[in-house]
């Protein structure tokens, strides 16, 4: 079981990278890949949003048997999480907030975030696999954006 989860993590982060192989999430990727610190901040925000969205899917949507509302709930959850991150950064890390600019709210419409959540639904992943898939995808996004900024 642990070996399978490790493979899921490595596959989603490196092999099936959403930016480099699936071309999802290109807008914020291109927008903030000029500075490594800004790219790392965006990567961290995406890791938080994707992981929490997948947690909420397994805890709320599946438990309440409201899977027919997947897309609407995901959009609302993702938008709320992005707003929380935006408020946090504005209050505690204003330089990063200013550096991310318009690209921070773009996480809400980032197709990578919604794509991972809906992929977990289609593949009917269990709780742990869903969270690992979301986290691995977000880490892959962060790696791609930081490497591009470093170049």
Coordinates of C-alpha atoms in Angstrom, one line a residue, residues 35-102:
X35 CA 11.2 35.2 -9.9
X36 CA 12.0 32.2 -7.8
X37 CA 10.5 33.6 -4.6
X38 CA 7.3 34.6 -6.3
X39 CA 7.1 31.2 -8.1
X40 CA 7.6 29.4 -4.7
X41 CA 4.8 31.5 -3.2
X42 CA 2.5 30.6 -6.1
X43 CA 3.5 27.0 -5.8
X44 CA 2.8 27.0 -2.1
X45 CA -0.6 28.5 -2.6
X46 CA -1.5 26.0 -5.3
X47 CA -0.3 23.1 -3.0
X48 CA -2.6 24.4 -0.3
X49 CA -5.7 24.9 -2.5
X50 CA -5.4 21.5 -4.4
X51 CA -4.8 19.5 -1.2
X52 CA -7.6 21.1 0.8
X53 CA -10.0 20.8 -2.2
X54 CA -9.3 17.1 -2.4
X55 CA -9.7 16.7 1.4
X56 CA -13.1 18.4 1.2
X57 CA -14.1 16.2 -1.7
X58 CA -13.5 13.0 0.3
X59 CA -14.9 14.3 3.6
X60 CA -17.9 16.4 2.4
X61 CA -19.0 15.5 -1.1
X62 CA -18.6 11.7 -0.8
X63 CA -19.9 11.5 2.8
X64 CA -23.0 13.5 2.0
X65 CA -23.6 11.7 -1.3
X66 CA -23.9 14.9 -3.3
X67 CA -21.5 13.9 -6.1
X68 CA -23.9 15.3 -8.7
X69 CA -22.8 18.8 -7.5
X70 CA -19.1 18.2 -7.9
X71 CA -18.2 21.0 -10.3
X72 CA -20.3 23.6 -8.4
X73 CA -18.9 22.7 -5.1
X74 CA -15.3 22.5 -6.3
X75 CA -15.6 26.0 -7.8
X76 CA -17.0 27.4 -4.6
X77 CA -14.4 25.7 -2.4
X78 CA -11.5 26.7 -4.6
X79 CA -12.7 30.3 -4.8
X80 CA -13.1 30.4 -1.0
X81 CA -9.6 28.9 -0.4
X82 CA -8.1 31.4 -2.8
X83 CA -9.8 34.2 -1.0
X84 CA -8.4 32.9 2.3
X85 CA -4.9 32.8 0.9
X86 CA -5.3 36.2 -0.6
X87 CA -6.4 37.7 2.8
X88 CA -3.5 35.9 4.6
X89 CA -0.9 37.1 2.2
X90 CA -2.2 40.6 2.1
X91 CA -2.0 40.8 5.9
X92 CA 1.1 38.8 6.7
X93 CA 3.2 38.7 3.5
X94 CA 2.4 41.9 1.6
X95 CA 5.4 41.8 -0.6
X96 CA 4.5 38.4 -1.9
X97 CA 0.9 39.5 -2.3
X98 CA 2.0 42.4 -4.4
X99 CA 4.4 40.3 -6.4
X100 CA 1.7 37.7 -7.3
X101 CA -0.7 40.5 -8.3
X102 CA -3.5 39.4 -10.5

